[in-house]
Short mmCIF file of C-alpha atoms in Angstrom, two decimals:
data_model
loop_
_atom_site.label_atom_id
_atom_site.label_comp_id
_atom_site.label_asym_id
_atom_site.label_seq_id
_atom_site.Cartn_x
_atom_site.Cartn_y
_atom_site.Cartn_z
CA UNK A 1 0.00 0.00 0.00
CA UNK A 2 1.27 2.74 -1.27
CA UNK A 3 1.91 6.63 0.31
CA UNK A 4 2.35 7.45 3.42
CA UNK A 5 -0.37 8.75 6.32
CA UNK A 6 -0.20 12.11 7.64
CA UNK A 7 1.46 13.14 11.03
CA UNK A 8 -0.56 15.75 11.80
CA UNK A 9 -4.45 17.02 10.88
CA UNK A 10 -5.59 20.33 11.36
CA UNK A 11 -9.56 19.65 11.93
CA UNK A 12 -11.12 23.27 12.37
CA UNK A 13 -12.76 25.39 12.66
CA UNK A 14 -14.78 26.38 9.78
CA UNK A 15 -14.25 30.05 8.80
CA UNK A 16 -11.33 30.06 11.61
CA UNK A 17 -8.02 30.83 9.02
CA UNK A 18 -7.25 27.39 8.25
CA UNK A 19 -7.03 28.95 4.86
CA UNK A 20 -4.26 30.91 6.42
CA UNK A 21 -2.67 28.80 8.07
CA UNK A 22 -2.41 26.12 5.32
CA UNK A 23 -0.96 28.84 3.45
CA UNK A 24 1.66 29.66 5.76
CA UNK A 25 2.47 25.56 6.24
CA UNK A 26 2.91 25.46 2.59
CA UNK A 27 6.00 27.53 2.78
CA UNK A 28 7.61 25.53 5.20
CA UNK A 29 10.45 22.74 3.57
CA UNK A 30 9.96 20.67 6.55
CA UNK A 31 6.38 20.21 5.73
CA UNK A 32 4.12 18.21 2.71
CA UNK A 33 -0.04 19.25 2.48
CA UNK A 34 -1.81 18.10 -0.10
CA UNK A 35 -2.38 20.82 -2.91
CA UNK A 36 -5.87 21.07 -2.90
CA UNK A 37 -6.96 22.14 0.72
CA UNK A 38 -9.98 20.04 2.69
CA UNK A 39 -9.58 16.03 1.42
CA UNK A 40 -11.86 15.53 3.79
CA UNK A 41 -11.06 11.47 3.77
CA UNK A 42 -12.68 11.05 7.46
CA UNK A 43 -15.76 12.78 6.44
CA UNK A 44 -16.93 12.53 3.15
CA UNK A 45 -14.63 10.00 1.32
CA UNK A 46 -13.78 7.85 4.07
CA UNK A 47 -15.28 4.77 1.79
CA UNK A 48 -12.78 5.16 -0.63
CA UNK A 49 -10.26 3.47 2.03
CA UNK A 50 -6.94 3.95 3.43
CA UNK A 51 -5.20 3.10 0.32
CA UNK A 52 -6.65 6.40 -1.27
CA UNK A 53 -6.00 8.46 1.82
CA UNK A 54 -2.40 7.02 1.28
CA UNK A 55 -2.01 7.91 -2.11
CA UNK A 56 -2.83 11.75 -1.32
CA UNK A 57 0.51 11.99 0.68
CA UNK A 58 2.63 9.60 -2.31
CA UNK A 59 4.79 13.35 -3.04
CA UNK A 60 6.31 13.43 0.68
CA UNK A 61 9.68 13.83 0.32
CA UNK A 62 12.00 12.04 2.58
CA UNK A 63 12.45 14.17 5.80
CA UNK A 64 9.13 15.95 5.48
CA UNK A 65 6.33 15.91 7.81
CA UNK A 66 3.05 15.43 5.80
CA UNK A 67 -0.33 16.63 6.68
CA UNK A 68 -3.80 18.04 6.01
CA UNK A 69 -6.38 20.87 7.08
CA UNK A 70 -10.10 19.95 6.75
CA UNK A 71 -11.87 21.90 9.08
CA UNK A 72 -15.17 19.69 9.14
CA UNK A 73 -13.40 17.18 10.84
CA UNK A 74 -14.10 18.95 14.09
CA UNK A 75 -17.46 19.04 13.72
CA UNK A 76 -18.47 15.32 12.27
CA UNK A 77 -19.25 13.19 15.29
CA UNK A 78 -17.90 10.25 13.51
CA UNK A 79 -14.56 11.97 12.56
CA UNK A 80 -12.87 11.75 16.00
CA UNK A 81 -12.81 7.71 15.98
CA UNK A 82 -12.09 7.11 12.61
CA UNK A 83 -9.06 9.16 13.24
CA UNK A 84 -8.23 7.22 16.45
CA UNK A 85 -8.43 3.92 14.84
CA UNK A 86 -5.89 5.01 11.76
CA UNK A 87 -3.73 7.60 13.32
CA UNK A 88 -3.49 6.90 17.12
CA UNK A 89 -0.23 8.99 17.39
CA UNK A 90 -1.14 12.36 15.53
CA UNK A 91 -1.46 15.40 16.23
CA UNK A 92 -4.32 17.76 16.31
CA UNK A 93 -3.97 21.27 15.30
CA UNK A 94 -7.66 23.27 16.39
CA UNK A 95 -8.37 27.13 15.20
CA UNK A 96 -11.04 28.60 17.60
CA UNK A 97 -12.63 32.02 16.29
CA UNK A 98 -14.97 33.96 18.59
CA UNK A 99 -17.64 31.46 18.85
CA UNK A 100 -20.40 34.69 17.84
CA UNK A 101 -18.16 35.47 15.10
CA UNK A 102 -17.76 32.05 14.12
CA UNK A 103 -21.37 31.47 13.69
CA UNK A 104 -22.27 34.20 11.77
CA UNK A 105 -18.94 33.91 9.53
CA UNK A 106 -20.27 30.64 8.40
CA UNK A 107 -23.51 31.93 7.98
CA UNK A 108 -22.34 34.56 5.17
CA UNK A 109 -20.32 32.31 3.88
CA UNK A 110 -23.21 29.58 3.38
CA UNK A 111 -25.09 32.76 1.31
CA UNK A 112 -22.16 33.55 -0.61
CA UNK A 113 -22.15 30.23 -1.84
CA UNK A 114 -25.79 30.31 -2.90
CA UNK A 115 -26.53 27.34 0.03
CA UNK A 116 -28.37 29.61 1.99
CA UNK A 117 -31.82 31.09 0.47
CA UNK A 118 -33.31 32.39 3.98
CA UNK A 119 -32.35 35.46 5.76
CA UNK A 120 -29.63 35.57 9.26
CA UNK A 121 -32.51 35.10 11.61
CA UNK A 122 -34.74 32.73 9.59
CA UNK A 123 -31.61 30.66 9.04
CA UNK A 124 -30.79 30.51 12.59
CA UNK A 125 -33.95 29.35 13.16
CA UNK A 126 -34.23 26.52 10.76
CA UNK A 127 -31.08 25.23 12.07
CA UNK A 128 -32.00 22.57 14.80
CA UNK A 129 -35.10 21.43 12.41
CA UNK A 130 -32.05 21.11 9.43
CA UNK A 131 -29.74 19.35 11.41
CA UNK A 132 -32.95 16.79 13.51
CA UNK A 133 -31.31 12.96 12.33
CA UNK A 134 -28.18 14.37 10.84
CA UNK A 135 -26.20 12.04 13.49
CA UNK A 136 -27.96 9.18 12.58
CA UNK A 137 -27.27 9.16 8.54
CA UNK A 138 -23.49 10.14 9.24
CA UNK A 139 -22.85 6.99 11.18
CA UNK A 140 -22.83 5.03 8.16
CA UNK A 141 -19.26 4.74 5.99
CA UNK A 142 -21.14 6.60 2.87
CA UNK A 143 -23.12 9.02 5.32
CA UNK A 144 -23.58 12.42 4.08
CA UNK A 145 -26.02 15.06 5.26
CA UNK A 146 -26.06 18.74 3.49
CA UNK A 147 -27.27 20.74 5.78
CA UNK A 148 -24.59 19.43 8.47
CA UNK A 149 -22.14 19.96 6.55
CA UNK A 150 -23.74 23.89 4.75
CA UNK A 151 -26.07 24.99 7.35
CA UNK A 152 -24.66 24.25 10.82
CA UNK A 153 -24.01 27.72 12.46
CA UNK A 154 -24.69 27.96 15.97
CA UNK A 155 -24.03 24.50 16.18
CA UNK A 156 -20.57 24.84 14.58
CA UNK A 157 -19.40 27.02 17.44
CA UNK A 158 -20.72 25.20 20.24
CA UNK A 159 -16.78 23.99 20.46
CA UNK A 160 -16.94 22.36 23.89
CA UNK A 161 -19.23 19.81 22.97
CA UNK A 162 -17.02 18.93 19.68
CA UNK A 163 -13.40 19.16 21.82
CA UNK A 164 -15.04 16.56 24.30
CA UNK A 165 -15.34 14.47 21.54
CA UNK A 166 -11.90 14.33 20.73
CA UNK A 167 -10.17 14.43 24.68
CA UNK A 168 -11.97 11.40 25.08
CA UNK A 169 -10.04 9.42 22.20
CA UNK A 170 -6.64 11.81 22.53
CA UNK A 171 -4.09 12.83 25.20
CA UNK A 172 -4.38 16.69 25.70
CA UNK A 173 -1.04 16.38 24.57
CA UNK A 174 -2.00 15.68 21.35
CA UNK A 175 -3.92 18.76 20.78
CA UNK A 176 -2.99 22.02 20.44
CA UNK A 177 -5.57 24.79 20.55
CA UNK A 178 -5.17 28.31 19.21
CA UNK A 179 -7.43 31.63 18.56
CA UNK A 180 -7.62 32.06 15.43
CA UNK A 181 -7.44 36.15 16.25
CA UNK A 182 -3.77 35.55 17.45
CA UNK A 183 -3.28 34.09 13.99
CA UNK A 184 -3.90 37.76 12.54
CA UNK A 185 -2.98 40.08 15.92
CA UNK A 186 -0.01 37.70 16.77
CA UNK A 187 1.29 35.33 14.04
CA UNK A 188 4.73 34.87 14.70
CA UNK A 189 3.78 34.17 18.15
CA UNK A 190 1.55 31.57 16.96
CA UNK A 191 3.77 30.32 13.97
CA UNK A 192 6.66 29.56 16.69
CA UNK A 193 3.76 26.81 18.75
CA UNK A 194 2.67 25.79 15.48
CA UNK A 195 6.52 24.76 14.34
CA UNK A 196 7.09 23.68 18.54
CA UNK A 197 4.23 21.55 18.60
CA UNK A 198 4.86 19.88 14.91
CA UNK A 199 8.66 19.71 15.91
CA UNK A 200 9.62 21.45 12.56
CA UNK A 201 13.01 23.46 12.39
CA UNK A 202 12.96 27.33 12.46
CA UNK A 203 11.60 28.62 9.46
CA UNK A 204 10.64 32.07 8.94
CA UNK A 205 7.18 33.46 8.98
CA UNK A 206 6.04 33.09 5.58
CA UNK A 207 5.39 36.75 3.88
CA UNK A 208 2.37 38.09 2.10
CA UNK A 209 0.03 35.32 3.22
CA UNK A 210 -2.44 37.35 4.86
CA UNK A 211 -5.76 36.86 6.43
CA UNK A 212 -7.30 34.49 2.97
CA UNK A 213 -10.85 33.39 2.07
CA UNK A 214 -12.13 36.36 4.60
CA UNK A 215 -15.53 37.07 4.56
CA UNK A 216 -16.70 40.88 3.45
CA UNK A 217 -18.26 42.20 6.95
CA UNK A 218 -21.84 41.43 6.48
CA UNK A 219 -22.14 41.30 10.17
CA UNK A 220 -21.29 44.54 10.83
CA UNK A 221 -24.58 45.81 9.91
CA UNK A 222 -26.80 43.18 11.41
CA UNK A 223 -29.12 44.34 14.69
CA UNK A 224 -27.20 44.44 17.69
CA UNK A 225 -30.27 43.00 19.44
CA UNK A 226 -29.44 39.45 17.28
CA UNK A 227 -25.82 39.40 17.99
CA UNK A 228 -26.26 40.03 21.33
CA UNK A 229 -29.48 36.67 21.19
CA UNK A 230 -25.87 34.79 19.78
CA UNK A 231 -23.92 35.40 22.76
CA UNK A 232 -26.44 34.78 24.82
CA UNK A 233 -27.15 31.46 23.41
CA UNK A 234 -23.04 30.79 22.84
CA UNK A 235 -22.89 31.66 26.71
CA UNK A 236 -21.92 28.28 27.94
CA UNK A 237 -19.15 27.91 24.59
CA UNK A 238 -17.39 30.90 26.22
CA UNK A 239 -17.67 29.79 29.92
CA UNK A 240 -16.80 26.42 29.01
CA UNK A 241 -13.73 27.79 26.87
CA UNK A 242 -12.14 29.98 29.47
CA UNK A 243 -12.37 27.18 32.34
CA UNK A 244 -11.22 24.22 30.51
CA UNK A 245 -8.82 25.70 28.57
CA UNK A 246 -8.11 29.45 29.35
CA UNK A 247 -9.24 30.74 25.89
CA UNK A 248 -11.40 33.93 26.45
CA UNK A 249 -13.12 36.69 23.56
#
């Protein structure tokens, strides 16, 4: 069998700068990613089998660490032990935007696309009806549910429930969680845990990567009075977030 398997995964969050980051991971000799971004093996294609996931990686070069960002993977409830079962040892890179932010970054981004025809608070509100059995159809191999995947918002940045998932397959050791603010405020500070925790020699931050696939500021205009229904809702996100693992917004 062919290829090798990847030492390391970064598995969200969507609309957090994994766009970014795979950018600036690119640059690094030490490291291999796949060209196109998201294969999304553990959620979508993991019927095609390992010797497909293998043959993604084939171009490693000797000496390289190889990898790959698909920030879904956080959020699939199945992900977590499919991982555990073929890659015991890897480790687990996690972006965390402002769980508020988060939510309604996705949102736009779903319109964008043309996958969302209802407006921010009808959305919102469709969402647990969308979602009602998603579980269910993605515990099979060839599972695959749309609105999971397109139209999971609030959901999406409920990140304590989707962390738990993963602590109770992996050592905390085997995670490391970042804001994905410090990523734009902060990034060498963030590019020197991100070569730390991958064990990858000093390389210098990458220039002229910038903040990619950003969203245009739709929420900027949307009624304070919703935003602040979001945190409200997100409430036990940030509590949770600050006492398990000292992250605050």
């Amino acid at each position: 069998m062919g290829g090798r398997l990847p030492e390391f995964l970064g598995v969200g969050v969507q609309k957090g700068g994994t766009t970014t980051l795979q950018a600036m991971l690119q640059e690094h000799p030490g490291v291999f990613l796949p060209p196109a971004k998201e294969l999304h093996f553990f959620s979508l294609h993991y019927g095609e089998g390992e010797g497909w996931y293998r043959q993604q990686f084939a171009a490693t070069q000797p000496g390289q660490r190889c990898g790959e960002i698909t920030p879904y993977y956080l959020f699939h409830p199945e992900v977590p032990a499919r991982i555990r079962r073929l890659l015991p040892a890897v480790r687990l890179i996690v972006l965390l935007r402002d769980p508020v932010e988060r939510c309604l970054s996705g949102l736009f981004h779903s319109r964008r696309l043309g996958l969302e025809p209802l407006q921010v608070e009808e959305a919102l509100k469709a969402e647990p009806g969308r979602l009602a059995g998603a579980e269910a159809v993605l515990a099979a191999t060839d599972g695959c549910h749309l609105s999971h995947q397109v139209h999971s918002y609030l959901s999406r940045s409920r990140y304590e429930q989707q962390l738990t998932r993963y602590e109770q397959l992996f050592p905390r050791e085997q995670l490391l969680l970042l804001r994905s603010e410090d990523l734009f405020r902060n990034p060498e500070g963030l590019w020197q845990r991100v070569l730390a925790f991958l064990e990858l020699e000093e390389w210098e931050l990458p220039n002229g990567v910038g903040r990619l696939n950003a969203g245009a500021g739709e929420a900027e205009h949307l009624d304070p009075a919703l935003v602040q229904m979001l945190h409200q809702q997100l409430a036990p996100t940030y509590e949770a977030m600050e006492r398990r693992y000292g992250l605050q917004w």
